[in-house]
XYZ file of C-alpha atoms in Angstrom:
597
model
C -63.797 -12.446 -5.487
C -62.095 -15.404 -4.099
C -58.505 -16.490 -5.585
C -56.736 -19.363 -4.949
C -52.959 -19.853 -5.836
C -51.998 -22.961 -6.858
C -48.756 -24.427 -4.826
C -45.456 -24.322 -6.607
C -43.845 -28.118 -6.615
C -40.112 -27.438 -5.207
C -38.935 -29.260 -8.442
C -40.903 -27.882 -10.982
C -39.424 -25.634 -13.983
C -41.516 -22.504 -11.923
C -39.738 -23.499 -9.036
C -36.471 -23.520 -10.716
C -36.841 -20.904 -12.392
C -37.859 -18.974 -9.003
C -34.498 -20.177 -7.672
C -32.125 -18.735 -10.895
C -30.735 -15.195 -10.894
C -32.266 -12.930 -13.183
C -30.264 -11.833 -16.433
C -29.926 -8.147 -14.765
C -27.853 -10.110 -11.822
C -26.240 -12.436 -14.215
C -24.967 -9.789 -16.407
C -23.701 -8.008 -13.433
C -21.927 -10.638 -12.161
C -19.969 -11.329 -15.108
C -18.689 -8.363 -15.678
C -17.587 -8.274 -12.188
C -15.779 -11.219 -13.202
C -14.381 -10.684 -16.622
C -12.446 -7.216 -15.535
C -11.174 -8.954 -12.214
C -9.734 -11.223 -14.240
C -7.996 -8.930 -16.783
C -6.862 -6.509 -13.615
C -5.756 -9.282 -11.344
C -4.103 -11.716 -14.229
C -3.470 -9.802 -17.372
C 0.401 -9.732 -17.908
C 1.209 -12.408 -15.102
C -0.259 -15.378 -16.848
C 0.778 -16.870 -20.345
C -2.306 -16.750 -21.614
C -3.532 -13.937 -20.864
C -1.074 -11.320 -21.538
C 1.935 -13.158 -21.379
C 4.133 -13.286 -17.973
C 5.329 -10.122 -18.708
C 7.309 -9.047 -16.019
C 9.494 -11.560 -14.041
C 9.905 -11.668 -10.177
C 10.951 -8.724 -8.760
C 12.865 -6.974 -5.758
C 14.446 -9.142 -3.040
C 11.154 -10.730 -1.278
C 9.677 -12.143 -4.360
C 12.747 -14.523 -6.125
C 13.395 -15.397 -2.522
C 10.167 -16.286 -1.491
C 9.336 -18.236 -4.529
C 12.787 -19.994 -4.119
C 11.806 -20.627 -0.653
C 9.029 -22.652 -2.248
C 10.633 -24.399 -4.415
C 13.000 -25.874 -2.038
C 9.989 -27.097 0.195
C 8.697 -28.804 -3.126
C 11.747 -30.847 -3.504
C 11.681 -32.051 -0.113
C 8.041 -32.955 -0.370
C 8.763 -34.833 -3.449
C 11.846 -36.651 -2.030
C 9.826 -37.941 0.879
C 8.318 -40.999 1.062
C 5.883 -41.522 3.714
C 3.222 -39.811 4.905
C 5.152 -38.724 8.058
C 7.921 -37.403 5.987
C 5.723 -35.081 3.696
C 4.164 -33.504 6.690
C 7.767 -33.100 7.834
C 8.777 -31.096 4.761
C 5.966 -28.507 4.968
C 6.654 -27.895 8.449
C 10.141 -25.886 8.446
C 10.554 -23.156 5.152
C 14.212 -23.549 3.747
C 16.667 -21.479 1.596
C 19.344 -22.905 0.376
C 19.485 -25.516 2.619
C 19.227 -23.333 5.579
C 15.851 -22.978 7.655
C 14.227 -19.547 6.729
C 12.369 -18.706 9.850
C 11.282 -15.237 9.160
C 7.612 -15.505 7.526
C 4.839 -18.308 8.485
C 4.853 -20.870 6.174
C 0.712 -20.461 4.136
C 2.383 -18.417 0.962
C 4.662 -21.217 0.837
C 2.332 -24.121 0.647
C 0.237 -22.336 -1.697
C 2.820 -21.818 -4.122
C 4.114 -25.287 -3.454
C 0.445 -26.433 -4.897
C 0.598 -24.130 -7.645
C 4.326 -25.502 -8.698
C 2.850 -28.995 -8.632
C 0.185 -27.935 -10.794
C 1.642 -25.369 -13.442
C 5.087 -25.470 -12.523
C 7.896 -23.808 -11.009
C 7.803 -20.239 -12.782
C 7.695 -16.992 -12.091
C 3.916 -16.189 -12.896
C 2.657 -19.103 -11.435
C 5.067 -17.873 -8.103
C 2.542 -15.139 -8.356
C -0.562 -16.807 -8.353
C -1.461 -17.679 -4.382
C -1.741 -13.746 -4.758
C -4.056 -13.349 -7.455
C -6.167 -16.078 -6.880
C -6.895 -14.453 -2.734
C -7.341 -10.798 -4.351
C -10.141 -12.358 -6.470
C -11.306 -14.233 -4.065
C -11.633 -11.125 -1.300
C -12.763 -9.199 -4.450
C -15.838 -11.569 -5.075
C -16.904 -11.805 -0.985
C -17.017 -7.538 -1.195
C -19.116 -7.974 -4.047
C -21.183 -10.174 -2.416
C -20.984 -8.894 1.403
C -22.636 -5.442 -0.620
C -25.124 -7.240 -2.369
C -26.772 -8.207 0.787
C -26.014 -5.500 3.507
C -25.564 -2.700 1.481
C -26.708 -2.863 -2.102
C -26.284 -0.896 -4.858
C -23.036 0.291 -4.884
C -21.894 -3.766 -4.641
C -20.124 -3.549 -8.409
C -18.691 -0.324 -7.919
C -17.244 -1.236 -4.856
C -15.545 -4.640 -6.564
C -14.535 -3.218 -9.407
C -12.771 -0.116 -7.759
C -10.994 -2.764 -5.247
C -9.443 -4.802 -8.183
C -9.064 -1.109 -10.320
C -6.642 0.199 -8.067
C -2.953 0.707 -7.993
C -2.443 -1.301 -4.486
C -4.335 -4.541 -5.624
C -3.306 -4.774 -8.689
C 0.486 -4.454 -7.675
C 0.357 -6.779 -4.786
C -2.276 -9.178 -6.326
C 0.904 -9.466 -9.006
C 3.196 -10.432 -5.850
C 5.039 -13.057 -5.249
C 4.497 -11.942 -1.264
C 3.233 -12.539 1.835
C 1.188 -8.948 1.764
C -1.779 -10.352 -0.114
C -1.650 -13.768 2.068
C -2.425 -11.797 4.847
C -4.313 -8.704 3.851
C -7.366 -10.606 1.452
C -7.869 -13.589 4.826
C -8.370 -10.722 7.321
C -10.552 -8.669 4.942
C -12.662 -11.355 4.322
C -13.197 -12.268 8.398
C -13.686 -8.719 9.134
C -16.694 -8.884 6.937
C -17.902 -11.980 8.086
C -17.554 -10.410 11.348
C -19.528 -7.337 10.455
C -22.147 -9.872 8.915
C -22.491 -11.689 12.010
C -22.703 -7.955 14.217
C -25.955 -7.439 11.676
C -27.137 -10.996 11.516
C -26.326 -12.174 15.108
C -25.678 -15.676 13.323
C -23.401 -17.895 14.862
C -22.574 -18.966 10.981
C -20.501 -15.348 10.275
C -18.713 -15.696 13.355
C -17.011 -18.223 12.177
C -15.689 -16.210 9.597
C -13.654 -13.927 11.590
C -11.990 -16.899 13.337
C -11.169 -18.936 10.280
C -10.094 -16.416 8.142
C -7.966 -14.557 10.976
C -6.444 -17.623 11.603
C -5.654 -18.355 7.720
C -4.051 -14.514 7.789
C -2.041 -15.433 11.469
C -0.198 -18.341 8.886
C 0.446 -15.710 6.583
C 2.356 -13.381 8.327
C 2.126 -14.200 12.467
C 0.083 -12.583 15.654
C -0.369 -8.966 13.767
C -3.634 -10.339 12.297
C -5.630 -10.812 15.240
C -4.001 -7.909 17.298
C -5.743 -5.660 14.739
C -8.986 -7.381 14.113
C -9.000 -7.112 17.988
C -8.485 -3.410 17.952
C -10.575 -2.766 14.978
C -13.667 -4.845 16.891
C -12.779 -2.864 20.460
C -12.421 0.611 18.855
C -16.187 -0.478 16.788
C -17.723 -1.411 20.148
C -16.064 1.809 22.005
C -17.251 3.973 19.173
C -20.928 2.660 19.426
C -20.868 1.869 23.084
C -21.980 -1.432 23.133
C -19.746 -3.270 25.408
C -21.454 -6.430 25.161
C -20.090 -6.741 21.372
C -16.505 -7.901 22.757
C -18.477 -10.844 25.355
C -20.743 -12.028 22.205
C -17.521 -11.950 19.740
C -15.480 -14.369 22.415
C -16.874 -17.506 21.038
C -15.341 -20.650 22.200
C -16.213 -22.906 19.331
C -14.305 -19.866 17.357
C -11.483 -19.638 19.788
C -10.818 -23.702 19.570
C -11.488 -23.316 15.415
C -8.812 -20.460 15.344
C -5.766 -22.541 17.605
C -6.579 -25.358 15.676
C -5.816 -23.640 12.416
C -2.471 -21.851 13.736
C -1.264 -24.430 16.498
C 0.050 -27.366 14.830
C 2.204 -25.428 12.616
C 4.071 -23.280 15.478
C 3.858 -26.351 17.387
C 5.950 -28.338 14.437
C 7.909 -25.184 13.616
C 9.075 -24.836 16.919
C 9.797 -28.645 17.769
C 11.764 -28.773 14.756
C 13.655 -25.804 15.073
C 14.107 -24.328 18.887
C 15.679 -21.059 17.882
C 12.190 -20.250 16.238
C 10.823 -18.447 18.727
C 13.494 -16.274 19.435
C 13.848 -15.509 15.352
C 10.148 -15.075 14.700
C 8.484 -13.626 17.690
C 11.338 -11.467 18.834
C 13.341 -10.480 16.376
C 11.188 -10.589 13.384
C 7.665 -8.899 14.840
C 8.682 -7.158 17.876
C 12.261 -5.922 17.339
C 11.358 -5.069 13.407
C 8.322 -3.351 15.030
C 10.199 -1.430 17.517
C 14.160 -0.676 16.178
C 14.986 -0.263 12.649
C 17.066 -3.380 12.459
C 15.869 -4.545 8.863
C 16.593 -1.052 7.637
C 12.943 -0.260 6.633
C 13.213 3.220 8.575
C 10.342 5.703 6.971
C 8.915 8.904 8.133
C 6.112 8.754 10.334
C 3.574 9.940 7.733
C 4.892 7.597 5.226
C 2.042 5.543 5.316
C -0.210 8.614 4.197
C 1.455 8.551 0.855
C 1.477 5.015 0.166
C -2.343 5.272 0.986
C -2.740 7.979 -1.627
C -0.733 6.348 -4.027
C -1.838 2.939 -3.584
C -6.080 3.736 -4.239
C -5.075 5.650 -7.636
C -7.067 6.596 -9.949
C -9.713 6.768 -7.036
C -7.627 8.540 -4.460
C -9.584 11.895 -4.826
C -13.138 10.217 -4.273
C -11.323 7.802 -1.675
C -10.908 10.628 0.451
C -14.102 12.415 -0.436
C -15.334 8.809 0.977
C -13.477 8.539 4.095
C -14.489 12.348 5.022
C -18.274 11.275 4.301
C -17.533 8.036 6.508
C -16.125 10.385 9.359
C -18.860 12.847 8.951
C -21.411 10.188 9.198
C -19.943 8.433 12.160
C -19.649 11.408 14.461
C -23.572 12.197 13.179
C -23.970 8.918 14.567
C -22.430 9.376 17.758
C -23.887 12.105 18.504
C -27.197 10.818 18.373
C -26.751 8.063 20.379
C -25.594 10.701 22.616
C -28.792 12.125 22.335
C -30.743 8.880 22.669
C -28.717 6.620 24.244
C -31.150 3.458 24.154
C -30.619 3.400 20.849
C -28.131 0.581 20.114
C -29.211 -1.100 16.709
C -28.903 0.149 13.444
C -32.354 1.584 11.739
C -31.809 -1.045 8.572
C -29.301 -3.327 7.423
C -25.992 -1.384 6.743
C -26.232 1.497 9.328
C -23.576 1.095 11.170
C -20.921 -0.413 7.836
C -19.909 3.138 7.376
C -17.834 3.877 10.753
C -16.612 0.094 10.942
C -15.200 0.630 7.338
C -13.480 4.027 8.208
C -12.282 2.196 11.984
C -10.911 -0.713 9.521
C -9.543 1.693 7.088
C -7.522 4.190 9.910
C -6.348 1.756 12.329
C -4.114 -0.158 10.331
C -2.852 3.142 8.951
C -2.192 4.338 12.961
C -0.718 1.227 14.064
C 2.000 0.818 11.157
C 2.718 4.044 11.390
C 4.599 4.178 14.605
C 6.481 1.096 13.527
C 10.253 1.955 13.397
C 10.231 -0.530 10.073
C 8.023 0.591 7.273
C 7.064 -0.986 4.022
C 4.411 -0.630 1.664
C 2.849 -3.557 2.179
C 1.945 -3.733 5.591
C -1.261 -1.243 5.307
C -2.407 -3.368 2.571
C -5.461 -4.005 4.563
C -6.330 -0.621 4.784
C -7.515 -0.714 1.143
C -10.291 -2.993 0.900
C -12.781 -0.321 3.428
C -12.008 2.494 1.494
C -12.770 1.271 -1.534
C -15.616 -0.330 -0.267
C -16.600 3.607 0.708
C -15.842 4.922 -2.355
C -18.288 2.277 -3.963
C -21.072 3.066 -1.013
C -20.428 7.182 -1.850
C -20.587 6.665 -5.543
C -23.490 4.783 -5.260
C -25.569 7.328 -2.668
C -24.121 10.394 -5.358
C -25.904 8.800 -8.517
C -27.757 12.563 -8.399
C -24.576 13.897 -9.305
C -20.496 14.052 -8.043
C -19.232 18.134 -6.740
C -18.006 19.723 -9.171
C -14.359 19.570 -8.173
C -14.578 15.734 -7.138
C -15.151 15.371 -10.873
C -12.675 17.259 -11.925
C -9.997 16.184 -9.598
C -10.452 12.853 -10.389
C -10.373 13.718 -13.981
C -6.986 15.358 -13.515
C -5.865 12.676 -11.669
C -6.636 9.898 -14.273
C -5.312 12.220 -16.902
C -1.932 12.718 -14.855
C -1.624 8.933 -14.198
C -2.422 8.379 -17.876
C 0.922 11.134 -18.777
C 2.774 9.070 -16.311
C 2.341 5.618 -17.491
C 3.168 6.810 -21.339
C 6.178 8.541 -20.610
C 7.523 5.831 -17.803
C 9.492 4.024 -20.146
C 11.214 6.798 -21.134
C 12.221 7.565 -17.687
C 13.467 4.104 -16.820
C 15.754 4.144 -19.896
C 17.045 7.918 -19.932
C 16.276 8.850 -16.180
C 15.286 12.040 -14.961
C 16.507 13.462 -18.752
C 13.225 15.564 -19.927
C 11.696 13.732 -22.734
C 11.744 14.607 -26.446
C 9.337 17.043 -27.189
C 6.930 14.589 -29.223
C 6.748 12.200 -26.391
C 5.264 15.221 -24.426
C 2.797 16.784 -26.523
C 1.852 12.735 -27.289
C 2.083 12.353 -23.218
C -0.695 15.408 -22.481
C -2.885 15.221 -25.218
C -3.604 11.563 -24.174
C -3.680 13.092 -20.486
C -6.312 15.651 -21.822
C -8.321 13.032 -23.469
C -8.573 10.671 -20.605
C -9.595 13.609 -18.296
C -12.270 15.206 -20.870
C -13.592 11.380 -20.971
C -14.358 11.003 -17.751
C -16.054 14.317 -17.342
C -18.163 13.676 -20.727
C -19.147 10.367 -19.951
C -20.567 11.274 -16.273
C -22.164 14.381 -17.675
C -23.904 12.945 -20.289
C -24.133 9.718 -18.858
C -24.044 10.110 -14.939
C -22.342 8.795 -12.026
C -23.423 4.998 -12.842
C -20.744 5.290 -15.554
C -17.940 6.686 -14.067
C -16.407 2.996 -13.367
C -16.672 2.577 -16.358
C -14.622 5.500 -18.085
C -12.357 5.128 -15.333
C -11.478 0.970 -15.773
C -11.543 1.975 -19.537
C -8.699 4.320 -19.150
C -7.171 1.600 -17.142
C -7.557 -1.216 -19.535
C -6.055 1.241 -22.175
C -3.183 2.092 -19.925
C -2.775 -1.791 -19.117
C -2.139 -2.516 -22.802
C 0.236 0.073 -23.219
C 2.519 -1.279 -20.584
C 2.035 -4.865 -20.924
C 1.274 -4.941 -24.782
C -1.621 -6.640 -26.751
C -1.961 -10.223 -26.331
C -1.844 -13.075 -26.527
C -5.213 -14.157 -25.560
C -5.763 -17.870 -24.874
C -4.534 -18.928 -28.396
C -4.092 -15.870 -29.906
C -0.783 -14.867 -30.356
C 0.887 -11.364 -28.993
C 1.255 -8.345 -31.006
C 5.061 -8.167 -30.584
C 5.568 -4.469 -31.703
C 3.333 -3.716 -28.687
C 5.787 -5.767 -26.295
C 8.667 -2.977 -25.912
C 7.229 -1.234 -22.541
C 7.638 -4.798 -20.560
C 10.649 -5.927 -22.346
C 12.302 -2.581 -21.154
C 10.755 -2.593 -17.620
C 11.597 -6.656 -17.354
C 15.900 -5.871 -18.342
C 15.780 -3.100 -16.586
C 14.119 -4.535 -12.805
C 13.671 -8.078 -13.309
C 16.641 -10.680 -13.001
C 15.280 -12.826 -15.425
C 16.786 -12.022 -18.715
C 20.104 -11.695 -17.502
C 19.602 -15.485 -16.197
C 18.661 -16.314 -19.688
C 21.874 -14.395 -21.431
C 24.103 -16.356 -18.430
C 22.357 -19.787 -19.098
C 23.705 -19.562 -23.126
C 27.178 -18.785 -21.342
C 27.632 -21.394 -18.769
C 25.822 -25.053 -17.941
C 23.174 -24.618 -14.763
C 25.796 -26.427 -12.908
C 28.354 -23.686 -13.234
C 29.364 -21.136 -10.357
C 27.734 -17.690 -10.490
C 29.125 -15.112 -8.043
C 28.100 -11.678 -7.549
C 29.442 -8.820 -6.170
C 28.209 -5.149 -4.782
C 24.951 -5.826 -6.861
C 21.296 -5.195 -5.455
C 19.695 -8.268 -3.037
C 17.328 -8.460 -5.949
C 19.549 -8.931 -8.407
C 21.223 -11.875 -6.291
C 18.078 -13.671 -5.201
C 16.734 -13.263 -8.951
C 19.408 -15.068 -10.070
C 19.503 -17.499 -7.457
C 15.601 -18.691 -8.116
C 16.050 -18.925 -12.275
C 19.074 -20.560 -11.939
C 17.546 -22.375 -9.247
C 21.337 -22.500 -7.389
C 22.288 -20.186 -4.656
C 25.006 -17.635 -6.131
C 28.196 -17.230 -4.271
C 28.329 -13.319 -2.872
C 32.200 -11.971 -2.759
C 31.577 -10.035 0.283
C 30.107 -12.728 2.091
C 31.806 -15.589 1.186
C 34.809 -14.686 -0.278
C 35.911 -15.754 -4.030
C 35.155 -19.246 -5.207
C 38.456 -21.214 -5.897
C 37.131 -22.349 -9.412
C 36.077 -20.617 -12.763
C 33.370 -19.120 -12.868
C 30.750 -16.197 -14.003
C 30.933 -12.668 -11.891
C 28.150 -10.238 -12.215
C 29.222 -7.144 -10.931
C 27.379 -3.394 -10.400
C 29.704 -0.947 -11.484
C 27.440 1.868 -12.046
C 24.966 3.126 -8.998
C 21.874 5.923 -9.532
C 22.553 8.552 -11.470
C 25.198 6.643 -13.189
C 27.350 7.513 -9.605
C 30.922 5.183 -10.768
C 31.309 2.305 -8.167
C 35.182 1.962 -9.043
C 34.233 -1.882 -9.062
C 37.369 -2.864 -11.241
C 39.861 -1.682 -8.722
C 37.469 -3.339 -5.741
C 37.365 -6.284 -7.964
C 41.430 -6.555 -8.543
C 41.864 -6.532 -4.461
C 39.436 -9.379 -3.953
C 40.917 -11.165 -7.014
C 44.481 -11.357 -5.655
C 45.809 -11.394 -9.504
C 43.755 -14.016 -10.612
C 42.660 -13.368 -14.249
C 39.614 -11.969 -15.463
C 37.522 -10.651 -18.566
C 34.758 -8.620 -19.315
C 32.109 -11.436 -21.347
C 28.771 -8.710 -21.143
C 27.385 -5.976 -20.126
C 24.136 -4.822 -19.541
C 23.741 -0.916 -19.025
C 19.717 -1.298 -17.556
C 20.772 -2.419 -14.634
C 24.793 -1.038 -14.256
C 25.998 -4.742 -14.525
C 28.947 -6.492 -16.187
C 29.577 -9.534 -16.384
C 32.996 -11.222 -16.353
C 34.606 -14.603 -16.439
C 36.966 -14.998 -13.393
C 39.357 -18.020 -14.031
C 40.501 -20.540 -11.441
C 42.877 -19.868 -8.471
């Protein structure tokens, strides 16, 4: 029997209809989307959890101040010549801050302009890249190694590292979600051979090089050389030099060093040398950290995943030494047998050599493996995936236990943070454990009933639980806030944020008015500094302002250690009288009003 099809008109309803994603793939995609929102955004924006938290630690008011500055300049300009001027050279306080590139700046410039100046929307050039890298995991999976595409999202926006830093007012994220995104597109292109991925790695290396400076291609360098050493395949370096790339990349970072440098010839000294190669090498910046520091921060930063992390990475590292060893075997073989093959030792290449690198850095902060995260939980999404038969016994437990110990740990926090190391009241505790106990015997009922499919989803339910519980229940977009549920971030916002002290000082003195500090954190000083949106005059730096004004003082250090502040305070004062107007215990601060000279 003969059959003839009849040809499908490219703009027919069948042809349309060819062309839309099914409901399975719709479906999937938005819940991809509605939990990245609520892990990247809930608590930062007002309408979705409220700006809970303000800006804290020293990099975030100053960065966001930084910002801010480069705004008003923009504004006050008034041709076209002096704009670009004003987005060349960062300032603070009036004084050219030379230490970071200049992209986190000009996003959050944009964002002020839109929503603006605040502390959550300081925080969203952060966000909006971690959903952004989020999305192009989801996607890269879909096509080169699907099936374990959503678990592989969702654990990347579920864990503790990109949640924190997607809520960061920082250059971390600026860098980390840019070179993430051109190492896959460089992978792609390695599978593909299409010229159109390469130009992934070029763009988005150069977008991470205005983020944070020349670390961003030195490791997508290494990480491409140690691939091509691993497999053996020299001639991946030659086909990854692409000139249309190369001249794509310069023209991207170029103009801005170019500018930078022109308009300020210390630059180079103060960026290149002092700020990448002498905080790489000494421990100028006081960042000095054990050399397996970064080990911990890795451990701590993929929780609640951490135990099937590692069970990941060891499966990555026992799969790429299977691999070498057979090309050992058979060394003509040089491709991968299907799409994907070869993702596994790139991914654990990607996730160790940042890891490596930072580690023999004399100057260590959390931030700087942030790129480290993205391939292992890219693993853990591929392992969970290829275990849908069923998880070892003691990976299910341990990662039971370890959601249930997180879970103890979140509930009691605010106890901690407003009572220190006391022990808590016995209520608290049994309260603490039994909800420990019942997120661990979740987990373990839901993938033994249920299987491995669902373990993202008891483990981002425990999450969204634990999420409420710190940053209360609403509002949501209209909606108002349950205010009883508000007393977790209220306590955590006094007791590490700047930002309602800045509100108690505004009812005591105009914006105008001098605010001086003295022996308090950085944090505390540039918090003040970006709300107030005046640079605060530091005693020890500057010496004591000749006219009246507001002191806040630390007079308490950790542990409640006395600072003997009022006798410090009496030899900087020179007689000059002052009085105790607040105090506020969270943070060991008083404040006083100093009168004039």
């Amino acid at each position: 029997m003969e059959t003839q099809l009849e040809p499908v008109v490219p703009d027919s309803p069948e042809s349309r209809r060819m062309r839309l994603p099914s409901w399975a793939t719709f479906c999937e995609a938005a819940v991809f989307v509605v939990f990245s929102a609520f892990f990247i955004l809930y608590g930062v924006v007002p309408l979705l959890g409220g700006a809970g938290l303000g800006l804290v630690g020293a990099d975030e008011p100053r960065y966001a101040q930084i910002a801010h500055e480069m705004l008003v300049r923009f504004d006050a300009a008034h041709t076209i010549q002096d704009r670009l001027s004003a987005c060349v050279t960062p300032y603070l306080y009036g004084h050219p801050w030379l230490e970071k590139p200049a992209l986190y700046y000009w996003r959050a410039m944009f964002v002020f302009q839109e929503f603006g100046v605040h502390d959550w929307s300081a925080r969203l050039p952060s966000a909006s890249f971690a959903f952004i890298m989020a999305a192009l995991i989801y996607l890269h999976m879909r096509r080169f190694r699907p099936g374990g595409h959503l678990d592989a999202a969702l654990i990347t926006v579920a864990c503790a590292g990109i949640i924190g830093f997607s809520r960061g007012a920082s250059t971390d994220m600026q860098m980390a979600a840019p070179l993430s995104i051109g190492l896959l597109g460089w992978y792609a292109w390695y599978e593909t051979d299409s010229k159109f991925w390469l130009f992934d790695i070029y763009f988005f290396t150069g977008v991470a090089t205005l983020a944070k400076g020349p670390v961003a291609p030195l490791l997508a360098i290494i990480i491409v050389a140690a691939f091509a050493f691993l497999r053996k395949e020299w001639s991946i370096i030659r086909r990854s030099v692409w000139w249309p790339g190369i001249a794509l990349y310069f023209a991207i970072t170029l103009p801005w060093f170019i500018a930078v440098q022109h308009q300020n010839p210390t630059f180079f000294r103060e960026f290149f040398l002092e700020h990448n190669l002498e905080r790489f090498a000494t421990n100028r910046y006081q960042h000095s950290q054990p050399f397996w520091y970064y080990l911990v921060v890795v451990l701590l930063a993929l929780m609640p995943w951490t135990v099937i992390a590692m069970r990941a990475l060891i499966d990555g590292v026992q799969t790429s030494v299977a691999e070498w060893r057979l090309r050992r075997l058979n060394p003509k073989k040089r491709v991968p047998n299907r799409p994907g093959d070869a993702f596994p030792e790139f991914l654990v290449l990607w996730a160790i050599i940042p890891i490596v690198f930072f580690s023999f850095s004399q100057s260590k902060l959390p931030g700087y493996i942030l790129p480290s995260i993205p391939p292992l939980t890219i693993l853990t999404g591929d392992y969970l995936f290829r275990r849908r038969q069923g998880l070892n016994r003691w990976e299910l437990m341990g990662h039971a236990a370890l959601c249930g110990l997180m879970t103890m740990f979140a509930l009691l926090l605010p106890w901690f943070v407003g009572h220190g190391p006391e022990l808590p009241p016995t209520r608290a505790l049994v309260v603490a454990l039994l909800a420990s106990a019942g997120a661990a015997l979740l987990i373990v009922v839901v993938v033994k009933g249920y299987g491995v499919a669902r373990l993202r989803l008891a483990t981002t339910g425990v999450l969204v639980v634990l999420m409420f519980f710190l940053y209360g229940v609403g509002p949501f977009i209209g909606i108002p806030a349950f205010g009883s549920t508000k007393r977790a971030i209220h306590l955590l916002d006094k007791t590490y944020s700047a930002r309602p002290l800045a509100d108690r000082l505004s009812l005591l003195a105009p914006p105008d008015e001098t605010v001086a500090v003295f022996r308090v954190r950085r944090d505390v000083e540039y918090g003040l500094a970006f709300y107030r949106n005046r640079e605060v005059v530091n005693y020890e730096d500057t010496g004591v302002p000749d006219e009246e004004h507001l002191l806040v003082a630390r007079v308490t250090g950790r542990r409640g250690v006395d600072l003997h502040t009022p006798a410090a305070l009496q030899e900087y004062l020179e007689g000059r009288h002052y009085e105790e107007i607040l105090s506020w215990p969270e943070q060991g601060l008083e404040v006083y009003l100093v009168g004039a000279r």
